[in-house]
PDB file of C-alpha atoms in Angstrom:
ATOM      1  CA  MET C   1      49.179  13.586 -31.734  1.00  0.00           C
ATOM      2  CA  ARG C   2      49.642  10.391 -29.210  1.00  0.00           C
ATOM      3  CA  LYS C   3      49.382  12.829 -26.114  1.00  0.00           C
ATOM      4  CA  TRP C   4      45.942  14.028 -27.399  1.00  0.00           C
ATOM      5  CA  ILE C   5      44.530  10.629 -27.585  1.00  0.00           C
ATOM      6  CA  VAL C   6      45.884   9.811 -24.161  1.00  0.00           C
ATOM      7  CA  TYR C   7      44.369  13.108 -22.541  1.00  0.00           C
ATOM      8  CA  SER C   8      41.010  12.429 -24.654  1.00  0.00           C
ATOM      9  CA  ALA C   9      40.927   8.947 -23.242  1.00  0.00           C
ATOM     10  CA  LEU C  10      41.764  10.194 -19.675  1.00  0.00           C
ATOM     11  CA  ALA C  11      39.233  13.002 -19.713  1.00  0.00           C
ATOM     12  CA  ALA C  12      36.349  10.110 -21.072  1.00  0.00           C
ATOM     13  CA  LEU C  13      37.052   7.896 -17.972  1.00  0.00           C
ATOM     14  CA  LEU C  14      36.971  11.023 -15.632  1.00  0.00           C
ATOM     15  CA  ILE C  15      33.609  11.792 -17.169  1.00  0.00           C
ATOM     16  CA  LEU C  16      32.214   7.916 -16.508  1.00  0.00           C
ATOM     17  CA  THR C  17      33.614   8.163 -13.009  1.00  0.00           C
ATOM     18  CA  LEU C  18      32.087  11.322 -11.796  1.00  0.00           C
ATOM     19  CA  GLY C  19      28.954  11.246 -14.214  1.00  0.00           C
ATOM     20  CA  GLY C  20      26.043  11.493 -11.515  1.00  0.00           C
ATOM     21  CA  PRO C  21      24.390   9.334  -8.856  1.00  0.00           C
ATOM     22  CA  ALA C  22      22.622   7.329 -11.853  1.00  0.00           C
ATOM     23  CA  GLY C  23      25.454   6.696 -13.842  1.00  0.00           C
ATOM     24  CA  ALA C  24      24.209   9.454 -16.355  1.00  0.00           C
ATOM     25  CA  VAL C  25      26.683  10.620 -18.914  1.00  0.00           C
ATOM     26  CA  TYR C  26      26.618  13.630 -21.004  1.00  0.00           C
ATOM     27  CA  MET C  27      27.388  12.439 -24.307  1.00  0.00           C
ATOM     28  CA  ASP C  28      27.166  15.579 -26.740  1.00  0.00           C
ATOM     29  CA  PRO C  29      30.659  15.870 -28.461  1.00  0.00           C
ATOM     30  CA  ASN C  30      30.018  19.744 -29.111  1.00  0.00           C
ATOM     31  CA  TYR C  31      29.770  20.374 -25.654  1.00  0.00           C
ATOM     32  CA  SER C  32      33.182  21.361 -23.739  1.00  0.00           C
ATOM     33  CA  GLY C  33      32.268  22.597 -20.308  1.00  0.00           C
ATOM     34  CA  ALA C  34      31.751  21.558 -16.975  1.00  0.00           C
ATOM     35  CA  LEU C  35      29.316  18.681 -16.002  1.00  0.00           C
ATOM     36  CA  ASP C  36      26.982  19.024 -12.941  1.00  0.00           C
ATOM     37  CA  PRO C  37      28.977  16.353 -10.482  1.00  0.00           C
ATOM     38  CA  TYR C  38      25.309  14.808  -9.206  1.00  0.00           C
ATOM     39  CA  THR C  39      23.430  14.961 -12.696  1.00  0.00           C
ATOM     40  CA  GLY C  40      26.113  14.184 -15.174  1.00  0.00           C
ATOM     41  CA  LEU C  41      24.440  17.451 -17.115  1.00  0.00           C
ATOM     42  CA  PRO C  42      26.182  20.491 -18.453  1.00  0.00           C
ATOM     43  CA  VAL C  43      26.174  23.404 -16.189  1.00  0.00           C
ATOM     44  CA  SER C  44      25.457  25.538 -19.033  1.00  0.00           C
ATOM     45  CA  TYR C  45      23.263  25.709 -22.133  1.00  0.00           C
ATOM     46  CA  ALA C  46      24.521  25.182 -25.624  1.00  0.00           C
ATOM     47  CA  ASP C  47      24.620  28.799 -25.994  1.00  0.00           C
ATOM     48  CA  GLY C  48      26.691  29.633 -23.379  1.00  0.00           C
ATOM     49  CA  THR C  49      24.505  30.717 -20.844  1.00  0.00           C
ATOM     50  CA  GLU C  50      24.698  29.298 -17.210  1.00  0.00           C
ATOM     51  CA  ARG C  51      22.270  26.967 -16.004  1.00  0.00           C
ATOM     52  CA  LYS C  52      20.108  28.033 -12.741  1.00  0.00           C
ATOM     53  CA  SER C  53      21.170  26.539  -9.516  1.00  0.00           C
ATOM     54  CA  VAL C  54      17.588  26.538  -8.677  1.00  0.00           C
ATOM     55  CA  VAL C  55      15.038  25.345 -10.900  1.00  0.00           C
ATOM     56  CA  ASP C  56      11.163  26.787 -10.665  1.00  0.00           C
ATOM     57  CA  LEU C  57       9.367  23.518 -11.653  1.00  0.00           C
ATOM     58  CA  GLY C  58       5.487  24.980 -10.709  1.00  0.00           C
ATOM     59  CA  ASN C  59       4.462  25.064  -7.007  1.00  0.00           C
ATOM     60  CA  TYR C  60       7.694  24.167  -5.960  1.00  0.00           C
ATOM     61  CA  SER C  61      11.390  24.510  -7.088  1.00  0.00           C
ATOM     62  CA  PHE C  62      14.707  22.308  -7.042  1.00  0.00           C
ATOM     63  CA  ASP C  63      18.178  23.185  -5.870  1.00  0.00           C
ATOM     64  CA  ARG C  64      20.785  21.617  -8.033  1.00  0.00           C
ATOM     65  CA  ASP C  65      23.655  22.453  -5.302  1.00  0.00           C
ATOM     66  CA  LYS C  66      21.629  20.371  -2.216  1.00  0.00           C
ATOM     67  CA  GLN C  67      19.852  18.082  -4.862  1.00  0.00           C
ATOM     68  CA  ARG C  68      16.465  18.786  -2.919  1.00  0.00           C
ATOM     69  CA  TYR C  69      13.019  20.006  -3.667  1.00  0.00           C
ATOM     70  CA  VAL C  70      12.539  23.319  -2.218  1.00  0.00           C
ATOM     71  CA  ILE C  71       8.665  24.443  -1.204  1.00  0.00           C
ATOM     72  CA  GLU C  72       7.877  27.974  -0.129  1.00  0.00           C
ATOM     73  CA  VAL C  73       6.025  28.958   2.858  1.00  0.00           C
ATOM     74  CA  GLY C  74       5.287  32.645   3.198  1.00  0.00           C
ATOM     75  CA  ASN C  75       8.818  34.604   3.048  1.00  0.00           C
ATOM     76  CA  THR C  76      10.760  31.477   4.112  1.00  0.00           C
ATOM     77  CA  SER C  77      10.873  27.540   2.840  1.00  0.00           C
ATOM     78  CA  PHE C  78      11.613  24.038   3.641  1.00  0.00           C
ATOM     79  CA  SER C  79      13.303  21.222   1.458  1.00  0.00           C
ATOM     80  CA  ALA C  80      12.508  17.857   0.701  1.00  0.00           C
ATOM     81  CA  SER C  81      14.027  14.777  -1.001  1.00  0.00           C
ATOM     82  CA  VAL C  82      10.950  14.084  -3.018  1.00  0.00           C
ATOM     83  CA  PRO C  83       8.745  16.464  -4.977  1.00  0.00           C
ATOM     84  CA  PRO C  84       5.029  17.113  -3.341  1.00  0.00           C
ATOM     85  CA  GLY C  85       2.420  14.832  -4.680  1.00  0.00           C
ATOM     86  CA  ILE C  86       4.712  11.789  -5.394  1.00  0.00           C
ATOM     87  CA  ILE C  87       3.724   8.363  -4.827  1.00  0.00           C
ATOM     88  CA  LEU C  88       6.806   6.250  -3.960  1.00  0.00           C
ATOM     89  CA  ASP C  89       7.317   2.335  -3.757  1.00  0.00           C
ATOM     90  CA  ARG C  90       6.888   0.534  -0.735  1.00  0.00           C
ATOM     91  CA  ASP C  91      10.416   0.678   0.112  1.00  0.00           C
ATOM     92  CA  GLY C  92      10.673   4.230  -0.446  1.00  0.00           C
ATOM     93  CA  GLU C  93      11.919   7.035   2.045  1.00  0.00           C
ATOM     94  CA  VAL C  94      11.345  10.825   2.362  1.00  0.00           C
ATOM     95  CA  SER C  95      13.268  13.375   4.172  1.00  0.00           C
ATOM     96  CA  VAL C  96      11.956  16.688   5.100  1.00  0.00           C
ATOM     97  CA  GLU C  97      14.289  19.751   6.701  1.00  0.00           C
ATOM     98  CA  LEU C  98      12.145  22.553   8.411  1.00  0.00           C
ATOM     99  CA  PRO C  99      14.147  25.689   9.481  1.00  0.00           C
ATOM    100  CA  ASP C 100      13.714  27.261  12.783  1.00  0.00           C
ATOM    101  CA  GLN C 101      10.806  29.450  11.477  1.00  0.00           C
ATOM    102  CA  LEU C 102       8.596  26.666  10.547  1.00  0.00           C
ATOM    103  CA  THR C 103       6.778  23.878  12.352  1.00  0.00           C
ATOM    104  CA  GLY C 104       5.328  20.861  11.003  1.00  0.00           C
ATOM    105  CA  THR C 105       2.387  17.890  11.989  1.00  0.00           C
ATOM    106  CA  LEU C 106       2.651  14.735   9.962  1.00  0.00           C
ATOM    107  CA  TYR C 107      -0.185  12.701   9.577  1.00  0.00           C
ATOM    108  CA  LYS C 108      -0.475   9.246   8.389  1.00  0.00           C
ATOM    109  CA  ASN C 109      -3.786   7.595   6.811  1.00  0.00           C
ATOM    110  CA  GLY C 110      -5.592  10.801   8.591  1.00  0.00           C
ATOM    111  CA  ASP C 111      -4.135  10.130  11.940  1.00  0.00           C
ATOM    112  CA  PRO C 112      -1.302  12.458  13.675  1.00  0.00           C
ATOM    113  CA  VAL C 113       1.926  10.993  14.004  1.00  0.00           C
ATOM    114  CA  ASP C 114       3.574  11.251  17.609  1.00  0.00           C
ATOM    115  CA  GLN C 115       7.094  12.879  17.809  1.00  0.00           C
ATOM    116  CA  PRO C 116       7.868  11.701  14.100  1.00  0.00           C
ATOM    117  CA  ASP C 117      11.504  11.924  12.669  1.00  0.00           C
ATOM    118  CA  LEU C 118      11.254  14.068   9.709  1.00  0.00           C
ATOM    119  CA  SER C 119      14.584  13.116   8.391  1.00  0.00           C
ATOM    120  CA  HIS C 120      13.471   9.300   7.707  1.00  0.00           C
ATOM    121  CA  ILE C 121      10.012   9.099   6.994  1.00  0.00           C
ATOM    122  CA  SER C 122       9.424   5.622   5.850  1.00  0.00           C
ATOM    123  CA  GLY C 123       6.520   2.741   6.117  1.00  0.00           C
ATOM    124  CA  THR C 124       3.550   2.248   3.600  1.00  0.00           C
ATOM    125  CA  GLY C 125       0.719   4.926   4.044  1.00  0.00           C
ATOM    126  CA  SER C 126      -0.643   8.240   3.025  1.00  0.00           C
ATOM    127  CA  TYR C 127       1.263  11.188   4.318  1.00  0.00           C
ATOM    128  CA  LEU C 128       0.238  14.708   4.794  1.00  0.00           C
ATOM    129  CA  LEU C 129       2.809  17.162   6.448  1.00  0.00           C
ATOM    130  CA  VAL C 130       1.052  20.727   7.428  1.00  0.00           C
ATOM    131  CA  VAL C 131       4.011  23.004   7.446  1.00  0.00           C
ATOM    132  CA  ARG C 132       3.176  26.401   9.475  1.00  0.00           C
ATOM    133  CA  SER C 133       5.270  29.875   9.784  1.00  0.00           C
ATOM    134  CA  THR C 134       5.831  30.404  13.222  1.00  0.00           C
ATOM    135  CA  GLY C 135       5.781  34.129  12.691  1.00  0.00           C
ATOM    136  CA  SER C 136       2.658  34.668  10.529  1.00  0.00           C
ATOM    137  CA  TYR C 137      -0.215  32.571   9.125  1.00  0.00           C
ATOM    138  CA  ASP C 138       1.016  31.022   6.220  1.00  0.00           C
ATOM    139  CA  GLU C 139       0.708  27.234   5.918  1.00  0.00           C
ATOM    140  CA  VAL C 140       1.369  24.858   3.277  1.00  0.00           C
ATOM    141  CA  GLN C 141       0.489  21.188   2.764  1.00  0.00           C
ATOM    142  CA  PHE C 142       3.070  18.726   1.428  1.00  0.00           C
ATOM    143  CA  SER C 143       1.522  15.352   0.658  1.00  0.00           C
ATOM    144  CA  PHE C 144       3.155  12.172  -0.352  1.00  0.00           C
ATOM    145  CA  THR C 145       2.411   8.123  -0.473  1.00  0.00           C
ATOM    146  CA  ILE C 146       4.521   5.353   0.031  1.00  0.00           C
ATOM    147  CA  GLN C 147       2.579   2.416  -1.927  1.00  0.00           C
ATOM    148  CA  SER C 148       2.062  -1.353  -0.586  1.00  0.00           C
ATOM    149  CA  ALA C 149       2.867  -3.724  -3.394  1.00  0.00           C
ATOM    150  CA  LEU C 150      -1.001  -4.667  -3.138  1.00  0.00           C
ATOM    151  CA  THR C 151      -3.837  -2.313  -3.179  1.00  0.00           C
ATOM    152  CA  ARG C 152      -7.583  -1.845  -4.294  1.00  0.00           C
ATOM    153  CA  SER C 153      -8.003   2.043  -3.697  1.00  0.00           C
ATOM    154  CA  LEU C 154      -5.209   3.507  -5.609  1.00  0.00           C
ATOM    155  CA  MET C 155      -7.736   5.098  -8.865  1.00  0.00           C
ATOM    156  CA  GLU C 156      -5.266   7.656 -10.337  1.00  0.00           C
ATOM    157  CA  TYR C 157      -1.937   9.301 -10.506  1.00  0.00           C
ATOM    158  CA  SER C 158      -1.342  13.009 -11.449  1.00  0.00           C
ATOM    159  CA  LEU C 159       2.735  13.419 -11.531  1.00  0.00           C
ATOM    160  CA  PRO C 160       4.487  16.259  -9.820  1.00  0.00           C
ATOM    161  CA  ASP C 161       5.105  19.332 -11.807  1.00  0.00           C
ATOM    162  CA  GLY C 162       7.763  19.192 -14.294  1.00  0.00           C
ATOM    163  CA  PHE C 163       7.730  15.433 -14.541  1.00  0.00           C
ATOM    164  CA  THR C 164       6.360  13.130 -17.236  1.00  0.00           C
ATOM    165  CA  PHE C 165       6.099   9.315 -18.126  1.00  0.00           C
ATOM    166  CA  THR C 166       8.920   7.704 -19.928  1.00  0.00           C
ATOM    167  CA  SER C 167       7.284   4.005 -19.998  1.00  0.00           C
ATOM    168  CA  VAL C 168       3.966   2.623 -18.557  1.00  0.00           C
ATOM    169  CA  SER C 169       2.705  -1.074 -18.715  1.00  0.00           C
ATOM    170  CA  VAL C 170       0.266  -3.409 -17.073  1.00  0.00           C
ATOM    171  CA  ASN C 171       0.817  -6.862 -16.983  1.00  0.00           C
ATOM    172  CA  GLY C 172       3.906  -6.763 -18.957  1.00  0.00           C
ATOM    173  CA  GLU C 173       2.155  -4.739 -21.872  1.00  0.00           C
ATOM    174  CA  ASP C 174       3.437  -1.101 -22.711  1.00  0.00           C
ATOM    175  CA  ILE C 175       0.412   1.362 -22.714  1.00  0.00           C
ATOM    176  CA  SER C 176       2.629   4.311 -22.752  1.00  0.00           C
ATOM    177  CA  ALA C 177       0.862   5.770 -25.621  1.00  0.00           C
ATOM    178  CA  GLY C 178      -1.531   8.831 -24.610  1.00  0.00           C
ATOM    179  CA  TYR C 179       0.066   9.032 -21.179  1.00  0.00           C
ATOM    180  CA  SER C 180       1.910  12.200 -20.239  1.00  0.00           C
ATOM    181  CA  SER C 181       1.651  12.963 -16.928  1.00  0.00           C
ATOM    182  CA  TYR C 182      -1.379  11.755 -15.427  1.00  0.00           C
ATOM    183  CA  ILE C 183      -3.302   8.175 -15.702  1.00  0.00           C
ATOM    184  CA  GLU C 184      -6.288   6.481 -14.326  1.00  0.00           C
ATOM    185  CA  PHE C 185      -6.218   2.802 -13.018  1.00  0.00           C
ATOM    186  CA  GLN C 186      -9.090   1.007 -14.415  1.00  0.00           C
ATOM    187  CA  GLU C 187      -7.623  -2.411 -15.278  1.00  0.00           C
ATOM    188  CA  GLU C 188      -6.364  -4.657 -12.770  1.00  0.00           C
ATOM    189  CA  GLY C 189      -3.230  -6.215 -12.873  1.00  0.00           C
ATOM    190  CA  GLU C 190       0.520  -5.345 -12.131  1.00  0.00           C
ATOM    191  CA  TYR C 191       1.371  -1.750 -13.127  1.00  0.00           C
ATOM    192  CA  ARG C 192       4.995  -0.409 -13.754  1.00  0.00           C
ATOM    193  CA  LEU C 193       5.535   3.113 -14.167  1.00  0.00           C
ATOM    194  CA  ARG C 194       8.769   5.341 -14.844  1.00  0.00           C
ATOM    195  CA  TYR C 195       8.605   8.965 -15.188  1.00  0.00           C
ATOM    196  CA  SER C 196      11.244  11.617 -15.000  1.00  0.00           C
ATOM    197  CA  CYS C 197      12.144  15.189 -15.132  1.00  0.00           C
ATOM    198  CA  GLU C 198      14.568  16.109 -17.840  1.00  0.00           C
ATOM    199  CA  GLU C 199      15.601  19.400 -16.878  1.00  0.00           C
ATOM    200  CA  ILE C 200      16.764  18.391 -13.128  1.00  0.00           C
ATOM    201  CA  GLY C 201      18.086  14.999 -14.290  1.00  0.00           C
ATOM    202  CA  ARG C 202      15.779  13.058 -11.841  1.00  0.00           C
ATOM    203  CA  SER C 203      13.770   9.946 -12.426  1.00  0.00           C
ATOM    204  CA  TYR C 204      11.665   7.645 -10.248  1.00  0.00           C
ATOM    205  CA  SER C 205       9.504   4.156 -10.692  1.00  0.00           C
ATOM    206  CA  LEU C 206       6.468   2.765  -9.070  1.00  0.00           C
ATOM    207  CA  THR C 207       5.638  -1.051  -9.093  1.00  0.00           C
ATOM    208  CA  PHE C 208       2.285  -2.462  -7.730  1.00  0.00           C
ATOM    209  CA  THR C 209      -0.573  -4.721  -8.026  1.00  0.00           C
ATOM    210  CA  LEU C 210      -3.947  -3.246  -8.595  1.00  0.00           C
ATOM    211  CA  ASP C 211      -6.839  -5.947  -7.020  1.00  0.00           C
ATOM    212  CA  ARG C 212     -10.503  -4.976  -6.602  1.00  0.00           C
ATOM    213  CA  THR C 213     -12.139  -8.501  -6.791  1.00  0.00           C
ATOM    214  CA  ALA C 214     -13.427  -9.128  -3.343  1.00  0.00           C
ATOM    215  CA  PRO C 215     -12.945 -12.845  -1.886  1.00  0.00           C
ATOM    216  CA  VAL C 216     -15.799 -15.155  -1.561  1.00  0.00           C
ATOM    217  CA  LEU C 217     -16.632 -17.817   0.634  1.00  0.00           C
ATOM    218  CA  ALA C 218     -19.044 -20.897  -0.832  1.00  0.00           C
ATOM    219  CA  LEU C 219     -20.688 -21.542   3.099  1.00  0.00           C
ATOM    220  CA  PRO C 220     -21.909 -24.973   1.793  1.00  0.00           C
ATOM    221  CA  GLU C 221     -24.013 -25.559   4.774  1.00  0.00           C
ATOM    222  CA  VAL C 222     -25.739 -22.344   4.621  1.00  0.00           C
ATOM    223  CA  THR C 223     -29.127 -22.226   2.872  1.00  0.00           C
ATOM    224  CA  GLU C 224     -31.303 -18.828   2.458  1.00  0.00           C
ATOM    225  CA  GLY C 225     -29.662 -17.611   5.656  1.00  0.00           C
ATOM    226  CA  GLU C 226     -30.076 -20.883   8.089  1.00  0.00           C
ATOM    227  CA  ALA C 227     -27.782 -23.618   8.865  1.00  0.00           C
ATOM    228  CA  TRP C 228     -28.831 -26.734  10.983  1.00  0.00           C
ATOM    229  CA  GLY C 229     -24.981 -27.809  11.361  1.00  0.00           C
ATOM    230  CA  PRO C 230     -21.434 -27.108  11.707  1.00  0.00           C
ATOM    231  CA  VAL C 231     -20.403 -24.465   8.832  1.00  0.00           C
ATOM    232  CA  THR C 232     -16.873 -24.754   7.124  1.00  0.00           C
ATOM    233  CA  LEU C 233     -14.663 -22.225   5.432  1.00  0.00           C
ATOM    234  CA  SER C 234     -12.736 -24.807   3.576  1.00  0.00           C
ATOM    235  CA  ASP C 235     -12.488 -22.473   0.592  1.00  0.00           C
ATOM    236  CA  LEU C 236     -11.121 -19.395   2.509  1.00  0.00           C
ATOM    237  CA  GLU C 237      -8.276 -18.490   0.294  1.00  0.00           C
ATOM    238  CA  GLU C 238      -4.487 -18.246   1.486  1.00  0.00           C
ATOM    239  CA  GLY C 239      -3.667 -14.652   2.624  1.00  0.00           C
ATOM    240  CA  SER C 240      -7.284 -13.572   3.521  1.00  0.00           C
ATOM    241  CA  TRP C 241      -9.077 -13.634   6.999  1.00  0.00           C
ATOM    242  CA  VAL C 242     -12.373 -13.700   8.252  1.00  0.00           C
ATOM    243  CA  GLN C 243     -13.735 -11.541  10.904  1.00  0.00           C
ATOM    244  CA  VAL C 244     -16.538 -13.554  12.876  1.00  0.00           C
ATOM    245  CA  GLU C 245     -19.136 -11.586  14.972  1.00  0.00           C
ATOM    246  CA  SER C 246     -21.485 -13.496  16.865  1.00  0.00           C
ATOM    247  CA  GLY C 247     -23.248 -13.265  20.446  1.00  0.00           C
ATOM    248  CA  GLY C 248     -21.470  -9.748  20.966  1.00  0.00           C
ATOM    249  CA  GLU C 249     -17.766 -10.977  20.530  1.00  0.00           C
ATOM    250  CA  VAL C 250     -15.554 -10.434  17.559  1.00  0.00           C
ATOM    251  CA  SER C 251     -12.935 -13.198  16.678  1.00  0.00           C
ATOM    252  CA  ARG C 252     -10.594 -13.628  13.337  1.00  0.00           C
ATOM    253  CA  ILE C 253      -9.777 -16.852  11.671  1.00  0.00           C
ATOM    254  CA  THR C 254      -7.045 -17.258   9.302  1.00  0.00           C
ATOM    255  CA  SER C 255      -7.360 -20.919   8.917  1.00  0.00           C
ATOM    256  CA  ALA C 256      -9.603 -23.032   6.257  1.00  0.00           C
ATOM    257  CA  ALA C 257      -9.690 -25.657   8.585  1.00  0.00           C
ATOM    258  CA  ALA C 258     -11.816 -23.749  11.131  1.00  0.00           C
ATOM    259  CA  VAL C 259     -15.454 -24.701  11.906  1.00  0.00           C
ATOM    260  CA  LEU C 260     -18.417 -22.729  13.246  1.00  0.00           C
ATOM    261  CA  ARG C 261     -20.071 -25.110  15.745  1.00  0.00           C
ATOM    262  CA  GLU C 262     -21.955 -22.847  18.208  1.00  0.00           C
ATOM    263  CA  PRO C 263     -25.389 -21.939  17.689  1.00  0.00           C
ATOM    264  CA  GLY C 264     -26.422 -18.347  16.981  1.00  0.00           C
ATOM    265  CA  ARG C 265     -26.434 -15.378  14.648  1.00  0.00           C
ATOM    266  CA  TYR C 266     -23.485 -14.944  12.503  1.00  0.00           C
ATOM    267  CA  THR C 267     -21.825 -12.185  10.377  1.00  0.00           C
ATOM    268  CA  LEU C 268     -18.793 -12.895   8.697  1.00  0.00           C
ATOM    269  CA  THR C 269     -16.147 -10.576   6.760  1.00  0.00           C
ATOM    270  CA  VAL C 270     -14.057 -12.178   4.682  1.00  0.00           C
ATOM    271  CA  CYS C 271     -10.752  -9.747   3.718  1.00  0.00           C
ATOM    272  CA  ASP C 272      -7.763 -10.112   1.478  1.00  0.00           C
ATOM    273  CA  ARG C 273      -4.473  -8.297   1.507  1.00  0.00           C
ATOM    274  CA  ALA C 274      -5.401  -5.768  -0.876  1.00  0.00           C
ATOM    275  CA  GLY C 275      -8.561  -4.477   1.310  1.00  0.00           C
ATOM    276  CA  ASN C 276     -11.393  -6.232  -0.559  1.00  0.00           C
ATOM    277  CA  THR C 277     -14.009  -7.464   1.609  1.00  0.00           C
ATOM    278  CA  ASN C 278     -17.335  -9.520   1.497  1.00  0.00           C
ATOM    279  CA  SER C 279     -19.969 -10.222   4.242  1.00  0.00           C
ATOM    280  CA  TYR C 280     -22.696 -12.893   4.837  1.00  0.00           C
ATOM    281  CA  SER C 281     -24.861 -13.461   7.941  1.00  0.00           C
ATOM    282  CA  PHE C 282     -26.739 -16.488   8.838  1.00  0.00           C
ATOM    283  CA  ILE C 283     -28.437 -18.399  11.828  1.00  0.00           C
ATOM    284  CA  LEU C 284     -26.521 -21.535  13.138  1.00  0.00           C
ATOM    285  CA  HIS C 285     -29.630 -23.317  14.499  1.00  0.00           C
ATOM    286  CA  PHE C 286     -29.376 -25.503  17.618  1.00  0.00           C
ATOM    287  CA  TYR C 287     -28.514 -29.097  16.313  1.00  0.00           C
ATOM    288  CA  LEU C 288     -27.738 -32.251  17.848  1.00  0.00           C
ATOM    289  CA  ASN C 289     -24.197 -33.901  16.774  1.00  0.00           C
ATOM    290  CA  PHE C 290     -23.399 -37.558  16.807  1.00  0.00           C
ATOM    291  CA  SER C 291     -22.102 -37.376  20.671  1.00  0.00           C
ATOM    292  CA  ALA C 292     -25.477 -35.717  21.704  1.00  0.00           C
ATOM    293  CA  VAL C 293     -27.678 -38.029  19.798  1.00  0.00           C
ATOM    294  CA  THR C 294     -25.715 -41.283  21.369  1.00  0.00           C
ATOM    295  CA  ALA C 295     -25.757 -39.563  24.778  1.00  0.00           C
ATOM    296  CA  ILE C 296     -29.764 -39.360  24.283  1.00  0.00           C
ATOM    297  CA  GLY C 297     -30.142 -42.281  23.064  1.00  0.00           C
ATOM    298  CA  LEU C 298     -28.445 -44.142  26.333  1.00  0.00           C
ATOM    299  CA  ALA C 299     -30.534 -41.833  28.550  1.00  0.00           C
ATOM    300  CA  ALA C 300     -33.656 -43.011  26.638  1.00  0.00           C
ATOM    301  CA  ALA C 301     -32.629 -46.711  26.827  1.00  0.00           C
ATOM    302  CA  ALA C 302     -31.868 -46.316  30.495  1.00  0.00           C
ATOM    303  CA  ILE C 303     -35.067 -44.948  31.551  1.00  0.00           C
ATOM    304  CA  GLY C 304     -37.213 -47.465  29.497  1.00  0.00           C
ATOM    305  CA  GLY C 305     -35.143 -50.146  30.949  1.00  0.00           C
ATOM    306  CA  LEU C 306     -36.171 -48.466  34.500  1.00  0.00           C
ATOM    307  CA  ILE C 307     -39.772 -48.211  33.644  1.00  0.00           C
ATOM    308  CA  PHE C 308     -39.590 -51.950  32.020  1.00  0.00           C
ATOM    309  CA  TYR C 309     -38.116 -53.243  35.382  1.00  0.00           C
ATOM    310  CA  SER C 310     -40.507 -51.161  37.503  1.00  0.00           C
ATOM    311  CA  ARG C 311     -43.607 -52.877  35.699  1.00  0.00           C
ATOM    312  CA  TRP C 312     -41.966 -56.270  35.935  1.00  0.00           C
ATOM    313  CA  VAL C 313     -41.625 -55.976  39.753  1.00  0.00           C
ATOM    314  CA  ARG C 314     -45.356 -54.860  40.091  1.00  0.00           C
ATOM    315  CA  LYS C 315     -46.545 -58.066  38.088  1.00  0.00           C
ATOM    316  CA  HIS C 316     -44.084 -60.134  39.919  1.00  0.00           C
ATOM    317  CA  ALA C 317     -44.152 -58.962  43.489  1.00  0.00           C
ATOM    318  CA  ARG C 318     -45.207 -61.595  46.232  1.00  0.00           C
ATOM    319  CA  VAL C 319     -47.560 -60.843  49.108  1.00  0.00           C
ATOM    320  CA  GLY C 320     -46.880 -62.012  52.700  1.00  0.00           C
TER     321      GLY C 320
END
């Protein structure tokens, strides 16, 4: 009896140690078979039938042995560390392995990436990998996003095939009810999403802040598109900046202490980190500052003194 207890304890300890990468442990007391070393799930179902090493999830499959997602291209395939269509957190990384029969062109935010390292793809942006077969006309588009922490452009999320939401919250309030594998982002705030595919024992999370409110500038010196003195930007929000177009030149202002003094036509575009913008146009007319007024006053006084002296000389001039 004691030996049985000791053996049971050792077996439990071994299961806890080898329970998978996320520490998952299969706790069904009725199961006595082997566990998958990666997921911690049984390698066979309750009826004794063996779990497949490759799981079909729809437009892609998952290889349990390699722990990678497999995407078919004609008669061949390539593998990736994430499923197609996924949106990862800003520190996410993707690796893709292409066999010799396939070639790939990687695009980031619509622009081709020069000599990309497909084994280590990182950095926020929207990615598209176009994979082509060298021996046929077969082609597949593999897309994914590495999401920035602050955004205005994320409108919706349709989870990869086989995945469902396990929790959804905005500004700390749970809104999981009603969401299965698709969500539209309508309310501004901080979103926290968790979703998983139970069949392959994989789960992911996504956290970001949605901000669609454009920054504004008061420009108190501007009235109906005109200003007759220096224009201040004192209410420029921290983290925002202003693109200034005037006289055919473009400059960037990041300090709220900046002042526009040169006369001319101005177009100001204020931008924030989420990508929201607001534009203002006005004319800064020629004006006289204190120094100019002083200089003109001194010049006028000098001219007046000269005229007075000339008249005085003529009146008091002596003749021979």
